[in-house]
XYZ file of C-alpha atoms in Angstrom:
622
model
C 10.438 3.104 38.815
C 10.317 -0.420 39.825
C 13.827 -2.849 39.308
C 12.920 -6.665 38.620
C 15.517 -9.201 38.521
C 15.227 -12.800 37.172
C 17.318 -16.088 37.393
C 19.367 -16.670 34.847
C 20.537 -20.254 33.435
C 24.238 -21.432 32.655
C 24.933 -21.499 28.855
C 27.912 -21.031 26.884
C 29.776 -18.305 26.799
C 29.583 -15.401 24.107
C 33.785 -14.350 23.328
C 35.154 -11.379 21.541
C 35.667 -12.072 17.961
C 38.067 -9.267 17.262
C 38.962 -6.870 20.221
C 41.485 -5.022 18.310
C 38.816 -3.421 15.833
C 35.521 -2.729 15.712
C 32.621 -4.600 13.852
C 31.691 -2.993 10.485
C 27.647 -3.584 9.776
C 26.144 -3.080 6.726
C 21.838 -2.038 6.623
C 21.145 -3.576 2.822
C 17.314 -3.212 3.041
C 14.982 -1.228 5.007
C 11.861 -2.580 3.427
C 10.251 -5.501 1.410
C 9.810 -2.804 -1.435
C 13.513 -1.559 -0.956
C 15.810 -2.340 -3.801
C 17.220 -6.340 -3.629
C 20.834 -5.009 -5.047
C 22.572 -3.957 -2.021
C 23.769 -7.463 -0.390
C 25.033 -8.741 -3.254
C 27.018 -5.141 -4.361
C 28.445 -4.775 -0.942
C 29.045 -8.623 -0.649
C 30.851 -8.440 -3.607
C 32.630 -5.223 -3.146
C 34.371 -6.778 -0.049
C 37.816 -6.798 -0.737
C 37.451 -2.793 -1.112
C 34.914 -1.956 1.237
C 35.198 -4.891 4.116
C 31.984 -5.786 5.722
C 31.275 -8.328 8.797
C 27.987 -8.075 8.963
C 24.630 -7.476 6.925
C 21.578 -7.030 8.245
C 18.150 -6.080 6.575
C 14.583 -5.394 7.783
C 12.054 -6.731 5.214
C 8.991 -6.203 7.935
C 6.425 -3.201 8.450
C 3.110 -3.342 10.270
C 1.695 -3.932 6.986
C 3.395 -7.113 5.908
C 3.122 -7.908 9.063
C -0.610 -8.113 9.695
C -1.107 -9.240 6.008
C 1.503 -12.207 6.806
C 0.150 -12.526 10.160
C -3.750 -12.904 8.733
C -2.604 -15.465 6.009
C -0.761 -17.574 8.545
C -3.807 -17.790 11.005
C -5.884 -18.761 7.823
C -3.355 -21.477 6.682
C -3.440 -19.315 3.173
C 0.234 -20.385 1.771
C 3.624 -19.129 2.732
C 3.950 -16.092 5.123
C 7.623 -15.219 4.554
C 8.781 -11.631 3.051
C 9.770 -13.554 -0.153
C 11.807 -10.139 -1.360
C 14.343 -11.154 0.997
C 15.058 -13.693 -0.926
C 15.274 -12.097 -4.397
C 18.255 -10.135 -2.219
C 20.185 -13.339 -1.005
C 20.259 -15.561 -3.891
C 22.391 -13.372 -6.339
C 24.855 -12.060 -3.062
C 25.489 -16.500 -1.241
C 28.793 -16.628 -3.161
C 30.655 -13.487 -2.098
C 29.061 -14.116 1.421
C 30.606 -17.318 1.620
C 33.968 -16.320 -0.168
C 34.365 -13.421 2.452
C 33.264 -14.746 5.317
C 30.360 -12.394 5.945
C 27.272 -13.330 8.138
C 23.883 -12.187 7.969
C 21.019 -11.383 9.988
C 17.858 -10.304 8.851
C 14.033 -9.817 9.881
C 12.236 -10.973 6.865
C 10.192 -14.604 8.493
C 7.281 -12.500 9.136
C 4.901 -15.481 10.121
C 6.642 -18.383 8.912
C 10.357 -18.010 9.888
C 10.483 -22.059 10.479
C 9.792 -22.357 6.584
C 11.509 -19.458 5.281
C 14.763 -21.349 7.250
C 14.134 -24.270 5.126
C 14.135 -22.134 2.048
C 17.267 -20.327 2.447
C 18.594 -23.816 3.476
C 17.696 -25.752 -0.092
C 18.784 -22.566 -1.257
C 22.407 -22.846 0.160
C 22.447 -26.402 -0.750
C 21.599 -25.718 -4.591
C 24.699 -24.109 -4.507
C 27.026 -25.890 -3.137
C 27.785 -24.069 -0.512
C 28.233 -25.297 3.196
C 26.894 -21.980 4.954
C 25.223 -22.964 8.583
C 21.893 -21.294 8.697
C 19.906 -20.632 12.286
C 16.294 -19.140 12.495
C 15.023 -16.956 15.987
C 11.331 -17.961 17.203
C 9.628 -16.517 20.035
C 7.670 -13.620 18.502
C 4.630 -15.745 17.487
C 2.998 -14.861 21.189
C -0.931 -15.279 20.250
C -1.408 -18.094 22.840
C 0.442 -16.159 25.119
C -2.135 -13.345 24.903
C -4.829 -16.117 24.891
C -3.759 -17.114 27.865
C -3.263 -14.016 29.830
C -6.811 -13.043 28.776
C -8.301 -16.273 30.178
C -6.852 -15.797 33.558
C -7.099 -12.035 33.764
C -3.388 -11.305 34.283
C -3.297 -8.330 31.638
C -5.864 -6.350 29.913
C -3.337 -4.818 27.440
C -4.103 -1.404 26.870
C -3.543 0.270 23.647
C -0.159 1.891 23.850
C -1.210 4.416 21.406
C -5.016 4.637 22.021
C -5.032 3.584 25.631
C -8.195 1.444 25.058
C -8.231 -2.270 26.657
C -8.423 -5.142 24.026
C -11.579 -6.243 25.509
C -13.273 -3.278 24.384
C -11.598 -3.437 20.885
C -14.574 -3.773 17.953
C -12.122 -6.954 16.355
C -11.422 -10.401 16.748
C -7.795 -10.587 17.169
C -6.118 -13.765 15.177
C -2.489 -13.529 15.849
C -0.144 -11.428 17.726
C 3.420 -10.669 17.269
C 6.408 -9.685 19.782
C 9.075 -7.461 18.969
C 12.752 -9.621 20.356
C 15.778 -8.413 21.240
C 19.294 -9.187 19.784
C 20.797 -11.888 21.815
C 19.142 -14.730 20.067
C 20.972 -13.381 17.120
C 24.342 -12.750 19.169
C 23.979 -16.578 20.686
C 23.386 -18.003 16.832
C 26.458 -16.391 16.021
C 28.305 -17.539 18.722
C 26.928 -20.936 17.587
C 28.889 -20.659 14.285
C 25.614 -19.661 12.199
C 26.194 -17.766 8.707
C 23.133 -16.310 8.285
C 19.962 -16.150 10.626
C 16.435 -15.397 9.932
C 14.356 -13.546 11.912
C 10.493 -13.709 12.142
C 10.438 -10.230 14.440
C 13.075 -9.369 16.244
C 13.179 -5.030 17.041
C 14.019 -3.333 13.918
C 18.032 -2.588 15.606
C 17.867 -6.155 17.438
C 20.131 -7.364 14.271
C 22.484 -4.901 14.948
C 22.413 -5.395 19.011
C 23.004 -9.217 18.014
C 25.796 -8.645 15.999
C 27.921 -6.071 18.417
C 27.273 -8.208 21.259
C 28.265 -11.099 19.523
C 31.622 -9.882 18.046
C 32.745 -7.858 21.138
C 31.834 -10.646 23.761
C 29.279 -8.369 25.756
C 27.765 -8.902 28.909
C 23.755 -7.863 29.788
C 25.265 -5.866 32.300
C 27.138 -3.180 29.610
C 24.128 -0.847 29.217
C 26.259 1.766 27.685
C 27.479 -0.488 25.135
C 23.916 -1.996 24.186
C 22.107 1.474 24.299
C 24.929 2.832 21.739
C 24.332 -0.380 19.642
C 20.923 0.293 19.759
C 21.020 3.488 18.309
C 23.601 2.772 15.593
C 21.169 -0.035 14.992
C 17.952 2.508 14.736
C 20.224 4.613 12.569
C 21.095 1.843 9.786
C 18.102 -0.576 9.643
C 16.062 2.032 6.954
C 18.867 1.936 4.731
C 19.372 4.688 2.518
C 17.336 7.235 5.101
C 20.877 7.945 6.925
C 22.680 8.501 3.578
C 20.171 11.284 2.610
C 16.718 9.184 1.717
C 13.409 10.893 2.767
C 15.518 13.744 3.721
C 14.527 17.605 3.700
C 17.921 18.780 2.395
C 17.572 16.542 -0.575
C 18.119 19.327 -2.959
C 22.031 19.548 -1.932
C 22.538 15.978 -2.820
C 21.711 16.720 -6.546
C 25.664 16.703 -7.525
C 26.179 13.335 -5.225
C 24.610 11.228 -7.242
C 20.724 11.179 -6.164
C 19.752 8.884 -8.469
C 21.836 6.545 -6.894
C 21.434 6.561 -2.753
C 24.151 4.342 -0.859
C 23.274 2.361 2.083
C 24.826 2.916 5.663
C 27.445 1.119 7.610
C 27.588 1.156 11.353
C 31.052 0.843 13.339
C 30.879 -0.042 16.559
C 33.597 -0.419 19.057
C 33.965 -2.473 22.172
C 33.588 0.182 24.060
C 30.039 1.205 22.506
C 31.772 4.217 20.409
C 29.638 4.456 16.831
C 30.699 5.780 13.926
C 28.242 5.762 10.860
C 29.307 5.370 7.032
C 28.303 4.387 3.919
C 29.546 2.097 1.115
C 32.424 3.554 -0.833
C 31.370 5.301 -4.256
C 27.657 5.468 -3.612
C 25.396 8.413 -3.936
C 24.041 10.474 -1.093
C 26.195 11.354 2.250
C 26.532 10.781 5.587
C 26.320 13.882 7.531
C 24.955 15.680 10.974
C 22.103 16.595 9.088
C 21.312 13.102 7.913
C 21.695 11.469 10.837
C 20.114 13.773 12.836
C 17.067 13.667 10.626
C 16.810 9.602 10.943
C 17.410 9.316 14.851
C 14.564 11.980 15.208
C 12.479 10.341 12.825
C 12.511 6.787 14.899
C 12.083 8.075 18.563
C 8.884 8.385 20.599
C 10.458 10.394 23.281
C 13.603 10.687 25.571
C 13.821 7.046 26.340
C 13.593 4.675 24.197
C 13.160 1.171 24.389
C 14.766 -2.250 23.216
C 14.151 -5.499 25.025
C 17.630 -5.973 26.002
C 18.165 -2.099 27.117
C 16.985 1.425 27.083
C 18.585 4.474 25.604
C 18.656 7.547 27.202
C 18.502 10.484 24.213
C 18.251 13.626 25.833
C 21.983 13.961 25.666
C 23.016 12.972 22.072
C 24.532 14.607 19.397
C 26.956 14.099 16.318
C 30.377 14.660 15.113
C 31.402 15.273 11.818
C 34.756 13.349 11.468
C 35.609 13.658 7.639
C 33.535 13.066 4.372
C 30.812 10.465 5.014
C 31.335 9.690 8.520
C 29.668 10.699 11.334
C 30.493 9.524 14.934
C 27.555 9.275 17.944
C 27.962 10.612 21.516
C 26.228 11.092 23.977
C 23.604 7.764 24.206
C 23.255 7.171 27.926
C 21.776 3.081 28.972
C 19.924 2.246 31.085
C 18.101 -0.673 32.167
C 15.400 -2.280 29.808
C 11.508 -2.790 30.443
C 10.016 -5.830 31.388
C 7.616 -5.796 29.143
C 8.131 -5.785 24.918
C 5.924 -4.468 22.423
C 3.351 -6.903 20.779
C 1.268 -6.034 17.658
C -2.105 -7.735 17.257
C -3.625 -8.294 13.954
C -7.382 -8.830 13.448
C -9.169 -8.856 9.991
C -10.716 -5.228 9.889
C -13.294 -5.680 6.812
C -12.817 -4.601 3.221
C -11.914 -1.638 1.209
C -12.811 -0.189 -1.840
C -12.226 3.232 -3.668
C -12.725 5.267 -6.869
C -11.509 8.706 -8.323
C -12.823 11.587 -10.492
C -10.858 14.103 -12.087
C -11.710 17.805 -11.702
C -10.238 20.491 -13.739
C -9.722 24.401 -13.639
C -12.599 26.370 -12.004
C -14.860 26.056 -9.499
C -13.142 22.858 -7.906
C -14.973 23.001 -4.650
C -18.405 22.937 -5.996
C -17.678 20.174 -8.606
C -16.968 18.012 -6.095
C -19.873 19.265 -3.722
C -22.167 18.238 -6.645
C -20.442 14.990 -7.364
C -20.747 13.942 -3.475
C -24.052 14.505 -3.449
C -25.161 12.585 -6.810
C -23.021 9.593 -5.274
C -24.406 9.309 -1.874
C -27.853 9.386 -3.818
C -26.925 6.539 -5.518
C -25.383 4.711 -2.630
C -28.387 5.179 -0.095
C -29.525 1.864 -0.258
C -26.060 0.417 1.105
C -24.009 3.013 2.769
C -25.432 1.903 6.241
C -23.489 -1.026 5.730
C -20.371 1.037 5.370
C -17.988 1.698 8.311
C -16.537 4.635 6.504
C -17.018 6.572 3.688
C -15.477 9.501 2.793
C -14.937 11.827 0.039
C -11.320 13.839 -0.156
C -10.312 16.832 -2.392
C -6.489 16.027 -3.157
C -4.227 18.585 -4.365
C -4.597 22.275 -5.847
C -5.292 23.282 -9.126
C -3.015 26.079 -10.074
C -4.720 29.688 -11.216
C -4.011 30.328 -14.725
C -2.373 27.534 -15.201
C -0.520 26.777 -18.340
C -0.658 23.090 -18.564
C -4.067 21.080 -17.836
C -2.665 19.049 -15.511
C -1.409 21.849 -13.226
C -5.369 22.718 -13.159
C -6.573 19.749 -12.345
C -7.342 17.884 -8.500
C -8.316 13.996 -7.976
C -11.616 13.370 -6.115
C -11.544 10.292 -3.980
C -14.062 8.662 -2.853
C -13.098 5.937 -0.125
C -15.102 3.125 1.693
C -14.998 0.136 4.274
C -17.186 -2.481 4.923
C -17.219 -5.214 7.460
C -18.056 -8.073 4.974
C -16.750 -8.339 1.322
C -20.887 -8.679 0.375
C -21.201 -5.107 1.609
C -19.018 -3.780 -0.615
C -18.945 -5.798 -3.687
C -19.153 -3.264 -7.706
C -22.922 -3.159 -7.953
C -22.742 -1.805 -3.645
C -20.397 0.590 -4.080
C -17.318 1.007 -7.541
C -21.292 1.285 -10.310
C -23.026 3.698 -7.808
C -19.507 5.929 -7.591
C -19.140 5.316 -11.940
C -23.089 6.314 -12.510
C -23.538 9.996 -12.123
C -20.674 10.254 -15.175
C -23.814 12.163 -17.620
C -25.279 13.701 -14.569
C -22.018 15.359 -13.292
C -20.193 18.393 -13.123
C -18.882 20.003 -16.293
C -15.764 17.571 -17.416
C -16.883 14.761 -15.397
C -13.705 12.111 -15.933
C -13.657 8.791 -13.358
C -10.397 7.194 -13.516
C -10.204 4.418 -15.762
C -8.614 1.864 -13.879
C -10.996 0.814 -12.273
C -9.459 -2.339 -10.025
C -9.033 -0.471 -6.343
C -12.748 -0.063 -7.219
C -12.687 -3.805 -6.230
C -13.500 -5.229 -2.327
C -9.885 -6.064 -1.110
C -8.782 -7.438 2.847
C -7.449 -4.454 5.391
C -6.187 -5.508 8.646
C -6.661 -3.611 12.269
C -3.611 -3.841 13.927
C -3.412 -3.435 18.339
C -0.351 -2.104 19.887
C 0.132 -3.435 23.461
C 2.800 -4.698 25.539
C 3.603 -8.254 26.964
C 5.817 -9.743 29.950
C 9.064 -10.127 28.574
C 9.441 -13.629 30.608
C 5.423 -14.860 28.392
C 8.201 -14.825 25.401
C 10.022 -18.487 24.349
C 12.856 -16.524 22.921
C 14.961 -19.241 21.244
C 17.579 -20.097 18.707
C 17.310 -23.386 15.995
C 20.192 -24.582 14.929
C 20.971 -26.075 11.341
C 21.152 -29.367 13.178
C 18.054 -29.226 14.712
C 19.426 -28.331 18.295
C 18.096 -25.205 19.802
C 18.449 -22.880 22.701
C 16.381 -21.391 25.005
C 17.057 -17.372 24.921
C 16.506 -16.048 28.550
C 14.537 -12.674 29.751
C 17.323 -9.976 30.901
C 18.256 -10.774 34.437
C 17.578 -6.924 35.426
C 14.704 -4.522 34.383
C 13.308 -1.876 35.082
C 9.290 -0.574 35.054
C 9.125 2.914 33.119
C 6.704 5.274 33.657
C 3.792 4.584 30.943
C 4.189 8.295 30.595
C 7.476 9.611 28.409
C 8.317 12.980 29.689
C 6.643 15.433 27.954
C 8.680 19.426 27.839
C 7.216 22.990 27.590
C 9.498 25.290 25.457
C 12.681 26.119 28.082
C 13.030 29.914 26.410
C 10.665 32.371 26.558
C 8.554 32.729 23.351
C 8.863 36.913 23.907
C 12.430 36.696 22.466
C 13.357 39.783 19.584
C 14.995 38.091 16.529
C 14.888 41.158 14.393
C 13.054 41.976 11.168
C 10.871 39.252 9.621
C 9.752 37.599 6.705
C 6.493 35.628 6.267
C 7.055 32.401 4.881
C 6.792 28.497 4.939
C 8.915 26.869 7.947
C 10.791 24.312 5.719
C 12.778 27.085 4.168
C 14.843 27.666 7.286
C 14.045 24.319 9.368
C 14.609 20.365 8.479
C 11.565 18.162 9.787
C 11.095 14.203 9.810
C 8.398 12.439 10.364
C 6.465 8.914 10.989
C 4.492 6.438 12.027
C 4.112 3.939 15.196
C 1.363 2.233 15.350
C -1.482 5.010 14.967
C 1.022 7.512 16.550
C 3.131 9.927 14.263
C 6.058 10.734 15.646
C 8.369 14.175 14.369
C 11.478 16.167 14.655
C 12.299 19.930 13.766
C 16.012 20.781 14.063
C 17.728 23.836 12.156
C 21.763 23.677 11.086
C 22.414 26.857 13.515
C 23.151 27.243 17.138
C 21.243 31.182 16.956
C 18.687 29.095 15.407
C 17.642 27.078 18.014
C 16.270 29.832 20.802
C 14.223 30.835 17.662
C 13.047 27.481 17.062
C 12.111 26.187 20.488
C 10.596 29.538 21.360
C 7.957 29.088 18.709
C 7.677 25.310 18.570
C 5.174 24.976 21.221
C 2.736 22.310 21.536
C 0.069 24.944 21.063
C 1.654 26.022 17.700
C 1.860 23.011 16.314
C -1.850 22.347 16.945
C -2.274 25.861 15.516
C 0.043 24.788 12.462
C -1.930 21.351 12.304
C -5.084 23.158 11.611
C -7.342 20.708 9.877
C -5.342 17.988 10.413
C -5.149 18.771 14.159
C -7.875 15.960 15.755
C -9.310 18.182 18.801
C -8.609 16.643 22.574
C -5.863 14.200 21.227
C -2.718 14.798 23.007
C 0.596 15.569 21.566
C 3.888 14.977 23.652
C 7.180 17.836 23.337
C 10.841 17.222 23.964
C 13.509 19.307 23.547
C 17.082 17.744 22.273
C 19.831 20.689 22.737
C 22.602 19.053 21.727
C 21.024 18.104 18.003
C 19.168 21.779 18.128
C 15.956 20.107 17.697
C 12.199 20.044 19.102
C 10.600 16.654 18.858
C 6.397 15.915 18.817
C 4.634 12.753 19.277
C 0.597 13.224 18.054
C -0.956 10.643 19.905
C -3.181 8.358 17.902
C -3.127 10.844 14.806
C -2.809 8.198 12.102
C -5.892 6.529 11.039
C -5.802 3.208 12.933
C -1.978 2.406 11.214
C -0.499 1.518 8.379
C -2.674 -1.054 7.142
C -6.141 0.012 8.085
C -5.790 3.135 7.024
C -8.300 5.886 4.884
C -5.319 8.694 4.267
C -2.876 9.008 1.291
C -0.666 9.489 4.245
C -0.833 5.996 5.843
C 3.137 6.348 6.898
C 2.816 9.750 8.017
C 5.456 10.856 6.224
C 4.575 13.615 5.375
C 3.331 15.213 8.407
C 6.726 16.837 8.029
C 6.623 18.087 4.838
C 2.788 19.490 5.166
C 4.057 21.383 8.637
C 7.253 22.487 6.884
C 4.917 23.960 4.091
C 3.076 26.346 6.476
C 3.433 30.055 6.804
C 5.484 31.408 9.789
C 7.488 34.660 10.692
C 10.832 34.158 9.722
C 14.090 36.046 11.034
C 15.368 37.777 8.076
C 18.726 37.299 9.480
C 18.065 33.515 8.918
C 17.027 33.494 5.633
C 20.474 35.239 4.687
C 22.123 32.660 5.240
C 19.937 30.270 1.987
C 17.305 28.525 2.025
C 17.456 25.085 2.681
């Protein structure tokens, strides 16, 4: 490891806003497609439930690349325009109470999305000051670097070099730390728009800001960090996407709350929610979002790295939950960069099979299609046909017998692709085919429509114009951290620290999920996931047969042979972690499985059939 330090320029000073408390931040939207209530109902609920912050991700590597790809083609706005179906209703209580706001939601246009929320501050008469962060639009940056051979930015996830990638890249994105936000603050800005800062950069920005940090207080940033990582999805810390679900039944699941982060000056985190929602805030839920975010033991921000192998959570009373154990450290000097490139056109049809003989119905269907599509499938890049679900044996509704047959394609060009190339030859074989041959009806995803190949790859830190533009046109120049350090490109990767020979009694056969809680996603075309089970005796159980081999073993099918997968083990939460190296199709937005998230990498792993210590199950099921 390698420690680079850089000049730093004289600017004014950040101060403590309130040293005698600490800053209470609300997460009001982890998603464009996340409900818009949450700002305005905790805006308004103010006087009961204070709030000093609000900050929302809007952004995914799928808006992003779509944004990205419209901006490079001059094809209209390329804003997250949910955001602002989410301000408008909540400007009044913000302004009443005093509450600021910092979002990522500019996606490719944050200059114009700041004039927006500007005319929209105006309309009402309100005198909020609103700033907007650039920086992250880096494609001539990358331009650049190519032309004079300073990088060849590997693939983070895939390890190729963009010079051997099959696309054209258009634009290119940089992840930005917090202190833009912090300094906008400082400033006297109300609100600020991000077009991509790091999805806990709001929260970094906000801490920093309030408490008057320094670069310098790694512990403090790492622990913001976290907290940030643990609110910025929203309702996932209050018991969304969560594999004890069933529990939350009576606490008003129909109705999940969203999370509020307190942070001290001295970096001490307690999490929260908003008083009277649904869900909780527990060990369980927390644990299952920190290990659903995290690549591996460190973990990194521009402005710092966390250190994980050391946390773990304390239950202080009814929906709260306090952090310890978050160790900083200095950050890289590099950030992450996405790269978008237009990756060709998709199209895709279904047939519905029923009741018996499933496998050969669709054998027989496949092979009438791909008649049918000879003259054009060598202009597909991929086509593939996929069995999806089970039809139950002597099943006593229809639909319980009956599977979806997919049939998926990409093309290059639009031409290749187009109804008479691909959505009639699919439709055709309906008097030819098996017995109770049904297509689905609607027949639009049938249609050529844009994906997007997005590149994962790092970029200098000091390449990046970081700054903040002020509502009066002013603007400052955000620089690189003054320390950093160079990581190994390699996280750490654990064998099993018990022996897998261990006795734990009597056993039953049955799926994993009914004793152990899993999470899991994507990054990039990485999925990332965490096992962890509620019980200390537990734990030698679970890390004794969590090996990298089992899970290949448990993978079966879905295991892709020579790809590597990464272990770490994280004592204090009682969990094993896995990242599968490049097992996503290409990402989010490229993507040929139902899974494009990998969400449910968990949930098919949690499903499989293992021995299970009897003494275990005694205690429920989860």
């Amino acid at each position: 490891m390698t420690i680079c330090l850089y000049e730093t320029h004289d600017r004014a000073p950040i101060m403590a806003q309130s040293p005698r408390r600490p800053i209470r931040i609300a997460g009001v939207s982890g998603a464009a497609t996340d409900r818009r209530h949450a700002m305005a109902q905790m805006a308004a609920n103010h006087p009961n439930d204070p709030i000093d912050v609000m900050i929302g991700d809007w952004l995914s590597e799928a808006n992003m690349t779509s944004r990205g790809a419209a901006r490079s083609g001059n094809e209209g706005a390329s804003y997250e325009p949910t955001f602002l179906e989410a301000l408008q209703p909540a400007l009044r209580d913000l302004a009443r109470h005093g509450i600021k706001v910092a979002v990522n939601a500019g996606a490719s246009d944050t200059k114009l999305l700041h004039q927006v929320v500007t005319e929209m501050v105006a309309k009402q008469g309100l005198s909020l000051k609103v700033a907007y962060i650039s920086g992250d639009e880096v494609f001539p940056a990358i331009q650049e670097a190519i032309k004079n051979g300073s990088s060849t930015f590997e693939n983070i996830c895939t390890g190729e070099q963009l010079a051997d990638w099959n696309f054209e890249p258009l634009y290119a994105q940089a992840y930005l730390g917090g202190l833009g936000i912090a300094q906008a603050f400082a400033d006297g800005a109300d609100i600020v728009v991000c077009g991509r800062v790091s999805d806990a950069s709001p929260v970094i920005g906000a801490a920093y800001w309030w408490h008057g940090w320094k670069r310098d207080q790694l512990h403090e940033l790492a622990n913001a960090f976290v907290a940030g990582h643990l609110i910025e999805c929203s309702n996932y810390v209050c018991g969304g996407n969560f594999t004890g679900f069933k529990s939350l039944e009576s606490r008003s699941w129909d109705s999940i709350g969203y999370p509020i982060a307190e942070i001290a000056s001295n970096g001490q985190v307690v999490i929260t929610k908003g008083k009277g929602s649904g869900g909780e805030v527990s060990i369980q839920t927390c644990t299952s979002q920190l290990l659903y975010e995290i690549q591996g033991p460190w973990y990194y921000n521009s402005d710092v790295t966390a250190v994980l192998d050391g946390i773990w959570f304390e239950q202080l009373g009814t929906n709260r939950v306090a952090m310890h154990g978050v160790r900083g450290d200095l950050p890289p000097p590099t950030t992450k960069v996405g790269i978008t490139a237009r990756g060709g056109y998709q199209a895709e049809a279904h047939w519905f099979i029923c009741g018996l003989d499933i496998e050969a119905k669709a054998r027989m269907m496949e092979s009438q299609i791909r008649l049918l599509l000879k003259p054009h499938i060598h202009r597909f890049s991929r086509l593939e046909f996929t069995l999806n679900g089970t039809a139950k044996e002597d099943a006593t509704n229809q639909n319980a017998a009956t599977v979806d047959l997919r049939v998926f394609a990409q093309a290059a060009n639009e031409a290749d692709i187009t109804p008479d190339k691909f959505l009639r030859p699919v439709l055709d074989p309906v008097m030819e085919g098996y017995p109770g041959a049904t297509p689905h009806l609607d027949f639009r995803q049938g249609f050529p429509k844009p994906v997007y190949e997005y590149y994962v790859t790092l970029l200098p830190q000091t390449s990046v114009q970081h700054k903040v533009h002020r509502w009066d046109g002013s603007e400052t120049t955000i620089d690189p951290p003054p320390a950093t350090k160079t990581w190994s490109s390699q996280q750490a990767s654990q064998p099993s620290t018990i022996s897998p020979r261990l006795d734990f009694g009597p056993t039953t056969r049955g799926p994993l999920g009914w004793i152990v809680h899993a999470r899991s996603g994507d990054k990039g075309s990485n999925a990332n996931i965490g096992f962890w089970v509620r019980y200390k005796d537990e734990w030698d159980w679970l890390r004794s047969l969590l090996s990298v081999e089992k899970i290949k073993e448990l993978l079966a099918d879905e295991y892709k042979s020579g790809h590597k997968i990464d272990r770490f083990e994280l004592p204090e939460l009682k969990a094993v972690h896995f990242l599968l190296v490049d097992h996503l199709d290409r990402g989010v937005s490229c993507s040929s499985s139902y899974d494009f998230l990998g969400k449910n990498v968990a949930e098919f792993l949690r499903s499989r059939y293992v021995d299970l210590p009897n003494r275990f199950l005694a205690r429920g099921k989860l």
